[in-house]
Coordinates of C-alpha atoms and ligand atoms in Angstrom, one line a residue:
M1 CA -49.2 188.5 -185.7
P2 CA -45.7 188.7 -187.5
K3 CA -43.7 190.7 -185.3
N4 CA -39.7 192.0 -185.8
I5 CA -38.5 191.1 -182.1
L6 CA -35.4 192.4 -181.1
I7 CA -33.4 189.9 -178.3
T8 CA -30.5 191.7 -176.8
G9 CA -27.7 189.2 -175.5
G10 CA -28.6 186.7 -177.9
A11 CA -25.1 185.3 -178.1
G12 CA -24.7 184.8 -174.5
F13 CA -25.6 181.9 -172.0
I14 CA -29.4 182.0 -171.7
G15 CA -30.0 184.5 -174.3
S16 CA -29.0 182.1 -177.3
H17 CA -31.7 179.3 -175.8
V18 CA -34.0 182.1 -176.2
V19 CA -33.1 183.0 -179.7
R20 CA -32.8 179.3 -180.6
L21 CA -36.4 178.9 -179.6
M22 CA -38.0 181.9 -180.9
V23 CA -36.0 181.5 -184.4
E24 CA -37.6 177.7 -184.6
K25 CA -41.0 178.0 -182.9
Y26 CA -42.4 181.2 -184.7
S27 CA -41.6 181.5 -188.4
N28 CA -43.8 184.6 -189.0
Y29 CA -40.9 186.4 -186.4
N30 CA -38.1 188.0 -187.3
I31 CA -35.8 187.9 -184.8
Y32 CA -32.8 190.1 -184.2
N33 CA -30.3 189.1 -182.3
L34 CA -28.3 192.3 -181.1
D35 CA -25.1 191.4 -179.2
K36 CA -21.8 193.2 -178.2
L37 CA -20.0 190.1 -178.2
T38 CA -18.2 190.6 -175.0
Y39 CA -16.0 188.0 -173.5
A40 CA -19.6 186.1 -172.6
G41 CA -21.1 186.3 -176.2
N42 CA -20.3 183.8 -178.6
L43 CA -21.8 183.4 -182.1
E44 CA -20.8 179.8 -181.8
N45 CA -23.9 179.2 -179.4
I46 CA -26.3 179.7 -182.1
N47 CA -24.3 178.3 -185.3
D48 CA -27.4 175.8 -185.8
I49 CA -29.8 178.5 -186.5
K50 CA -27.6 181.1 -188.3
D51 CA -28.8 180.8 -192.0
K52 CA -32.6 180.6 -191.2
P53 CA -34.7 183.2 -193.0
N54 CA -36.5 184.8 -189.9
Y55 CA -32.7 185.3 -187.9
H56 CA -30.7 188.3 -188.2
F57 CA -27.5 189.1 -186.3
I58 CA -26.7 193.0 -185.1
K59 CA -23.2 193.8 -183.4
A60 CA -24.0 196.9 -181.2
D61 CA -23.9 197.8 -177.6
I62 CA -26.5 198.8 -175.8
V63 CA -24.5 201.9 -174.0
D64 CA -24.6 203.5 -177.5
S65 CA -28.0 205.6 -177.8
A66 CA -27.5 206.9 -181.0
E67 CA -27.1 203.5 -182.4
I68 CA -29.8 201.6 -180.5
N69 CA -31.9 204.3 -181.6
K70 CA -31.2 203.4 -185.1
I71 CA -31.5 200.0 -185.3
I72 CA -34.8 200.1 -183.5
V73 CA -36.5 202.3 -186.4
E74 CA -34.7 201.0 -189.2
N75 CA -35.6 197.2 -188.4
N76 CA -39.4 198.6 -187.2
I77 CA -38.9 196.6 -184.1
T78 CA -42.1 195.8 -182.5
D79 CA -41.1 194.1 -179.0
I80 CA -38.0 193.9 -177.2
L81 CA -36.7 190.9 -175.1
H82 CA -33.9 192.7 -173.1
L83 CA -31.3 190.0 -171.7
A84 CA -28.1 191.8 -172.7
A85 CA -26.2 192.1 -169.5
E86 CA -22.5 191.9 -167.3
S87 CA -23.7 188.9 -165.4
H88 CA -21.1 187.3 -163.3
V89 CA -21.3 188.5 -159.4
D90 CA -17.1 187.6 -159.0
R91 CA -16.5 190.2 -161.9
S92 CA -18.9 193.0 -160.8
I93 CA -16.8 193.0 -157.3
E94 CA -13.8 193.7 -159.7
S95 CA -15.3 196.3 -162.2
P96 CA -18.8 197.8 -160.3
L97 CA -18.7 200.5 -163.4
D98 CA -18.7 198.2 -166.3
F99 CA -22.2 196.4 -164.7
A100 CA -23.5 199.9 -164.1
M101 CA -22.9 200.9 -167.7
T102 CA -24.5 198.0 -169.3
N103 CA -26.9 197.0 -166.8
I104 CA -28.5 200.5 -166.0
I105 CA -27.4 202.9 -168.6
G106 CA -27.8 200.2 -171.3
T107 CA -31.3 199.7 -170.2
I108 CA -32.3 202.9 -170.2
N109 CA -31.4 203.8 -173.7
L110 CA -33.5 200.5 -174.9
L111 CA -36.0 202.0 -172.6
N112 CA -35.9 205.6 -174.2
A113 CA -35.7 204.0 -177.9
A114 CA -38.6 201.9 -177.4
K115 CA -40.8 204.8 -175.5
N116 CA -40.0 207.1 -178.6
Y117 CA -40.5 205.0 -181.3
W118 CA -43.6 203.1 -180.0
Q119 CA -45.7 206.2 -178.8
K120 CA -48.0 206.3 -181.3
D121 CA -49.6 203.2 -179.9
Y122 CA -47.8 201.6 -176.6
S123 CA -50.5 198.9 -176.6
A124 CA -49.3 197.3 -179.9
H125 CA -45.7 196.6 -178.3
R126 CA -44.0 194.8 -175.3
F127 CA -40.6 195.3 -173.7
Y128 CA -39.8 192.6 -171.7
H129 CA -36.8 192.7 -169.2
I130 CA -35.0 189.5 -168.0
S131 CA -34.1 189.8 -164.6
T132 CA -32.3 187.8 -161.6
D133 CA -33.6 186.6 -158.1
E134 CA -30.7 188.3 -156.9
V135 CA -32.3 191.6 -156.4
Y136 CA -34.4 190.4 -153.4
G137 CA -30.7 189.6 -151.5
S138 CA -30.5 186.4 -149.2
L139 CA -32.8 184.4 -147.5
G140 CA -31.9 182.8 -144.3
S141 CA -32.7 179.1 -143.8
E142 CA -36.3 179.4 -144.3
G143 CA -38.7 181.1 -146.7
L144 CA -39.1 182.0 -150.4
F145 CA -38.7 184.6 -152.8
T146 CA -42.3 185.9 -154.1
E147 CA -43.2 188.8 -156.4
L148 CA -44.0 190.8 -153.2
T149 CA -40.3 190.2 -152.0
S150 CA -38.3 193.7 -151.3
Y151 CA -35.5 194.3 -153.0
D152 CA -32.3 194.2 -151.1
P153 CA -29.3 193.6 -153.5
H154 CA -25.4 193.1 -151.9
S155 CA -23.6 192.7 -154.8
P156 CA -22.3 195.3 -157.3
Y157 CA -24.1 192.7 -160.3
S158 CA -27.4 192.1 -158.2
A159 CA -27.6 196.2 -157.7
S160 CA -27.4 196.9 -161.1
K161 CA -30.0 194.4 -162.0
A162 CA -32.5 196.1 -159.5
S163 CA -32.1 199.4 -160.6
S164 CA -32.9 198.2 -164.3
D165 CA -35.8 196.6 -163.1
H166 CA -36.9 199.9 -161.2
F167 CA -36.3 201.8 -164.5
V168 CA -38.2 199.4 -166.5
R169 CA -41.3 199.6 -164.0
A170 CA -40.9 203.5 -163.7
Y171 CA -41.2 203.6 -167.6
H172 CA -44.6 201.6 -167.3
D173 CA -45.7 203.8 -164.5
T174 CA -44.3 207.1 -165.9
Y175 CA -45.1 206.9 -169.8
G176 CA -47.3 204.3 -169.8
L177 CA -44.6 201.5 -172.0
Q178 CA -46.1 197.9 -172.0
V179 CA -43.8 196.0 -170.1
V180 CA -43.4 192.8 -168.2
I181 CA -40.1 191.6 -165.7
S182 CA -39.4 188.3 -165.0
N183 CA -36.7 187.4 -161.9
C184 CA -35.4 183.8 -162.2
S185 CA -33.2 181.8 -160.3
N186 CA -29.6 180.5 -161.1
N187 CA -29.7 178.8 -164.6
Y188 CA -27.3 175.6 -165.7
G189 CA -27.0 173.9 -169.0
P190 CA -25.0 173.6 -172.4
N191 CA -23.3 177.3 -173.5
Q192 CA -22.6 178.4 -170.0
F193 CA -19.5 180.3 -170.0
P194 CA -16.8 178.2 -167.3
E195 CA -16.6 180.9 -164.8
K196 CA -19.6 180.2 -163.4
L197 CA -19.9 177.0 -160.6
I198 CA -21.2 174.4 -162.9
P199 CA -19.4 174.6 -166.0
L200 CA -16.4 175.4 -163.8
C201 CA -16.1 172.3 -161.9
I202 CA -17.0 170.4 -165.1
N203 CA -14.3 171.7 -166.8
N204 CA -11.7 171.3 -163.9
I205 CA -12.7 167.8 -163.2
I206 CA -12.1 167.1 -166.6
Q207 CA -8.7 168.5 -166.3
E208 CA -8.0 167.5 -162.8
K209 CA -7.7 170.8 -161.6
P210 CA -9.1 172.1 -157.9
L211 CA -12.5 172.7 -157.6
P212 CA -12.6 175.9 -155.8
I213 CA -15.7 176.1 -153.0
Y214 CA -16.1 179.5 -151.5
G215 CA -16.2 179.3 -147.6
D216 CA -17.9 176.6 -146.1
G217 CA -19.8 175.4 -149.3
K218 CA -22.9 175.7 -147.3
Y219 CA -24.3 178.6 -149.7
T220 CA -27.6 177.6 -151.5
R221 CA -28.7 178.4 -155.0
D222 CA -32.0 177.1 -156.7
W223 CA -30.8 175.5 -160.2
L224 CA -33.0 175.7 -163.4
Y225 CA -32.3 173.6 -166.4
V226 CA -31.6 176.6 -169.3
I227 CA -33.9 175.5 -171.6
D228 CA -36.8 175.1 -169.2
H229 CA -35.9 179.1 -168.2
A230 CA -36.2 179.8 -172.3
R231 CA -39.8 178.1 -172.1
A232 CA -41.1 180.5 -169.4
I233 CA -39.7 183.1 -171.2
D234 CA -41.7 182.6 -174.4
E235 CA -44.6 182.0 -172.0
V236 CA -44.3 185.7 -170.1
F237 CA -43.7 187.0 -173.5
H238 CA -46.7 185.9 -175.2
F239 CA -49.4 185.4 -172.0
G240 CA -47.6 187.8 -169.0
K241 CA -50.0 190.6 -167.4
N242 CA -48.8 194.3 -169.0
G243 CA -47.0 195.7 -165.7
E244 CA -46.4 192.8 -164.1
T245 CA -43.8 190.5 -162.7
Y246 CA -43.5 186.7 -162.8
N247 CA -40.6 184.7 -160.3
I248 CA -39.2 181.2 -162.1
G249 CA -37.3 178.8 -160.2
G250 CA -36.7 175.0 -160.4
H251 CA -37.9 173.9 -156.8
N252 CA -34.4 172.8 -156.6
E253 CA -32.4 174.1 -153.8
W254 CA -28.7 172.8 -153.5
K255 CA -25.9 173.7 -151.1
N256 CA -23.1 173.9 -153.2
I257 CA -20.8 171.5 -151.4
D258 CA -23.6 169.0 -152.1
L259 CA -23.9 170.1 -155.6
V260 CA -20.2 169.4 -156.5
N261 CA -20.2 166.2 -154.7
L262 CA -23.4 164.9 -157.0
L263 CA -21.1 166.7 -160.4
C264 CA -18.0 164.7 -159.0
D265 CA -20.2 161.1 -158.9
I266 CA -21.5 162.3 -162.5
M267 CA -18.3 162.8 -164.0
D268 CA -16.5 159.9 -162.3
K269 CA -18.7 157.3 -163.8
K270 CA -18.9 159.1 -167.3
L271 CA -15.0 159.3 -167.1
N272 CA -14.9 155.7 -165.7
R273 CA -12.4 157.5 -162.9
T274 CA -12.6 155.2 -159.6
P275 CA -15.8 156.6 -157.3
G276 CA -14.4 159.3 -155.1
K277 CA -11.7 160.2 -157.4
S278 CA -13.1 163.7 -158.1
Q279 CA -14.0 164.6 -155.2
E280 CA -10.3 164.9 -154.1
L281 CA -10.0 167.9 -156.6
I282 CA -12.4 170.0 -153.9
K283 CA -10.8 173.0 -152.4
F284 CA -12.2 175.1 -150.0
V285 CA -10.8 178.6 -150.7
K286 CA -11.7 182.3 -149.4
D287 CA -15.3 183.5 -149.5
R288 CA -16.9 186.1 -151.9
P289 CA -17.2 189.6 -149.9
G290 CA -21.1 190.2 -149.6
H291 CA -22.0 186.5 -150.5
D292 CA -25.6 186.1 -150.3
L293 CA -26.6 182.7 -148.5
R294 CA -29.3 181.4 -149.8
Y295 CA -31.6 182.0 -152.9
A296 CA -35.0 180.1 -153.1
I297 CA -37.8 180.9 -155.7
D298 CA -41.5 180.6 -155.0
A299 CA -42.8 180.0 -158.7
S300 CA -46.3 179.5 -158.1
K301 CA -47.5 182.7 -159.9
I302 CA -46.2 181.6 -163.4
E303 CA -47.3 178.2 -162.6
R304 CA -50.7 179.4 -162.0
D305 CA -51.2 181.7 -164.3
L306 CA -49.2 181.0 -167.5
G307 CA -49.5 177.1 -166.6
W308 CA -45.3 176.8 -166.8
K309 CA -43.6 174.3 -164.9
P310 CA -40.1 173.1 -165.2
S311 CA -39.7 169.9 -167.3
L312 CA -36.4 168.3 -166.2
Q313 CA -35.4 166.9 -162.6
F314 CA -32.4 168.1 -162.0
S315 CA -30.6 164.6 -162.0
E316 CA -31.4 164.7 -165.6
G317 CA -30.5 168.1 -166.7
L318 CA -27.2 167.8 -165.0
E319 CA -26.2 164.7 -166.7
K320 CA -27.5 166.5 -169.7
T321 CA -25.4 169.2 -168.9
V322 CA -22.0 166.8 -168.2
D323 CA -22.9 165.3 -171.5
W324 CA -22.9 168.5 -173.5
Y325 CA -19.6 169.8 -172.1
L326 CA -18.1 166.3 -172.6
E327 CA -19.2 166.4 -176.2
N328 CA -18.3 170.0 -176.9
Q329 CA -14.7 170.2 -175.3
S330 CA -13.7 172.2 -178.3
W331 CA -16.4 175.0 -177.3
T332 CA -14.8 175.4 -173.7
D333 CA -11.1 174.9 -175.0
A334 CA -11.8 177.8 -177.8
I335 CA -13.0 180.3 -174.5
T336 CA -10.7 179.5 -171.8
H337 CA -7.7 180.9 -173.3
G338 CA -6.1 184.4 -173.3
S339 CA -8.4 186.7 -171.2
Y340 CA -10.2 183.8 -169.4
M341 CA -7.1 182.1 -168.2
A342 CA -5.9 186.0 -166.9
Y343 CA -9.0 186.4 -165.1
Y344 CA -9.3 182.9 -164.1
E345 CA -5.4 183.2 -162.6
K346 CA -6.0 186.8 -161.1
H347 CA -9.1 185.7 -159.4
Y348 CA -8.4 182.3 -158.0
L349 CA -4.6 183.2 -157.3
N350 CA -3.9 182.7 -153.5
R351 CA -7.4 182.6 -152.8
Ligands
NAD401 P1 -24.2 186.2 -170.3 O1 -23.0 186.9 -169.8 O2 -23.7 184.7 -170.4 O3 -24.7 186.6 -171.6 C1 -24.5 188.3 -171.6 C2 -24.6 188.4 -173.2 O4 -24.7 190.0 -173.4 C3 -23.6 188.1 -174.1 O5 -23.9 187.6 -175.0 C4 -22.7 189.6 -174.0 O6 -21.7 189.6 -175.0 C5 -23.9 190.3 -174.2 N1 -23.6 191.9 -173.7 C6 -23.2 192.5 -172.5 N2 -22.8 193.3 -172.2 C7 -23.4 194.1 -173.8 C8 -23.7 195.2 -174.1 N3 -23.1 196.4 -173.7 N4 -24.5 195.6 -175.4 C9 -24.7 194.4 -175.8 N5 -24.6 193.0 -175.6 C10 -24.3 193.1 -174.3 O7 -25.6 185.9 -169.5 P2 -26.6 184.6 -168.9 O8 -26.2 184.2 -168.1 O9 -27.3 184.4 -170.3 O10 -27.6 186.0 -168.6 C11 -29.0 186.8 -169.8 C12 -29.4 187.3 -168.8 O11 -30.6 186.6 -167.7 C13 -29.0 188.4 -168.0 O12 -29.9 190.0 -167.8 C14 -28.8 188.0 -166.6 O13 -28.8 189.2 -165.7 C15 -30.3 187.5 -166.7 N6 -30.3 186.2 -165.8 C16 -29.3 185.2 -165.5 C17 -29.2 184.0 -164.6 C18 -28.0 183.0 -164.4 O14 -28.2 181.9 -163.9 N7 -27.3 183.1 -165.8 C19 -30.5 183.7 -163.9 C20 -31.4 184.8 -163.8 C21 -31.5 186.1 -164.5
TYD402 P1 -22.4 181.2 -159.6 O1 -22.6 180.4 -160.3 O2 -20.9 182.6 -160.0 O3 -23.6 182.4 -159.8 P2 -24.2 183.1 -158.7 O4 -23.5 184.0 -158.0 O5 -25.0 184.3 -159.3 O6 -25.6 182.4 -157.8 O7 -22.1 181.2 -158.4 C1 -23.1 179.8 -157.6 C2 -22.8 179.8 -156.3 O8 -21.4 179.1 -156.1 C3 -22.3 180.6 -155.3 O9 -22.7 180.8 -154.4 C4 -20.8 181.2 -155.1 C5 -20.4 179.6 -155.4 N1 -18.8 179.8 -156.2 C6 -18.1 178.8 -155.6 O10 -17.7 178.4 -154.5 N2 -16.6 178.4 -156.2 C7 -16.5 179.5 -157.8 O11 -15.7 178.8 -158.1 C8 -17.9 179.8 -157.9 C9 -17.6 180.4 -159.4 C10 -18.8 179.9 -157.3

């Protein structure tokens, strides 16, 4: 069936991989990439598909409800994949209101526009909200997040995403909008903005700058290669059950310090440096306030019901990621000046 799909946040890290997958795999879908192009949005991420006939870009802010209504009507949007968000925990600690505006108000604006435009027959349309495992809060040393785990967000970022998830479910329960939600673990891979742990460390190793590890470095995350997340999103969008939630994860838990040590080993080899050289750059710094100890996903529902599983081992994915950053240093250079450097210096100075 032909569809006109609105993908929000398609110039960002995960969104750009989802847009590419959809444009290339489904020539019968028109893909409308809506993005405000904040500091995290970069059209370079999808330069390779910009001239495809089924790809369209719209610069807009999801906080602007009138504009969002207009775009959905004018383009006869049939389905929405909603990824646009303020996404960085550390920035949310500094400016929580920006997170409430985009992540909560922006999501409600999209839900309202969809509710109004699709009201004749909700069954013909789908609103897919892409969320995070951070809504579940923090695990101790044991256990996994399932779809039934209670929400317990701690950072302004995770609180805003939790709120948006609740609104999406409320529009399903109250108005009958067809929705599906997925909550994914930490992503890594090409095109990730270098304020997140893995690209920040790759960039700093290249430049022989300190590798800032918050607290004791024992915080644990479950890492998934971004293209495996995009593949999961494709499955959930097409085959996920109306009203359901799917947890997506890599069965791939790493303590931050172990991950950074592995990255140092890989980078020393790639850069022909003496083994152990990059590890000397590790610097333990002041902890993040409200830092969640451990995230880990039980992905058995999506594996059982939709047949999805991660395709890459972590060592392979990390090596691909390092290769991409080494081959695309101009991509990082273009965004690590100006406002990024101001953020970096403010955030890490005296930490
Ligand atoms: P990102 O910060 O790289 O990209 C976000 C995109 O949204 C950018 O292109 C930005 O310009 C756009 N955007 C921001 N505010 C906007 C607004 N008001 N209107 C329109 N566009 C706006 O984020 P990401 O890492 O690609 O994450 C995408 C989604 O996936 C988010 O909803 C995030 O919560 C979720 N998620 C991310 C991860 C992760 O590890 N990165 C894990 C699980 C879930
Ligand atoms: P991050 O990439 O910001 O993702 P999230 O906070 O969404 O999990 O951080 C991943 C982990 O790495 C988290 O435990 C915080 C830690 N971290 C550092 O130790 N140093 C850093 O400079 C950054 C950015 C993160």
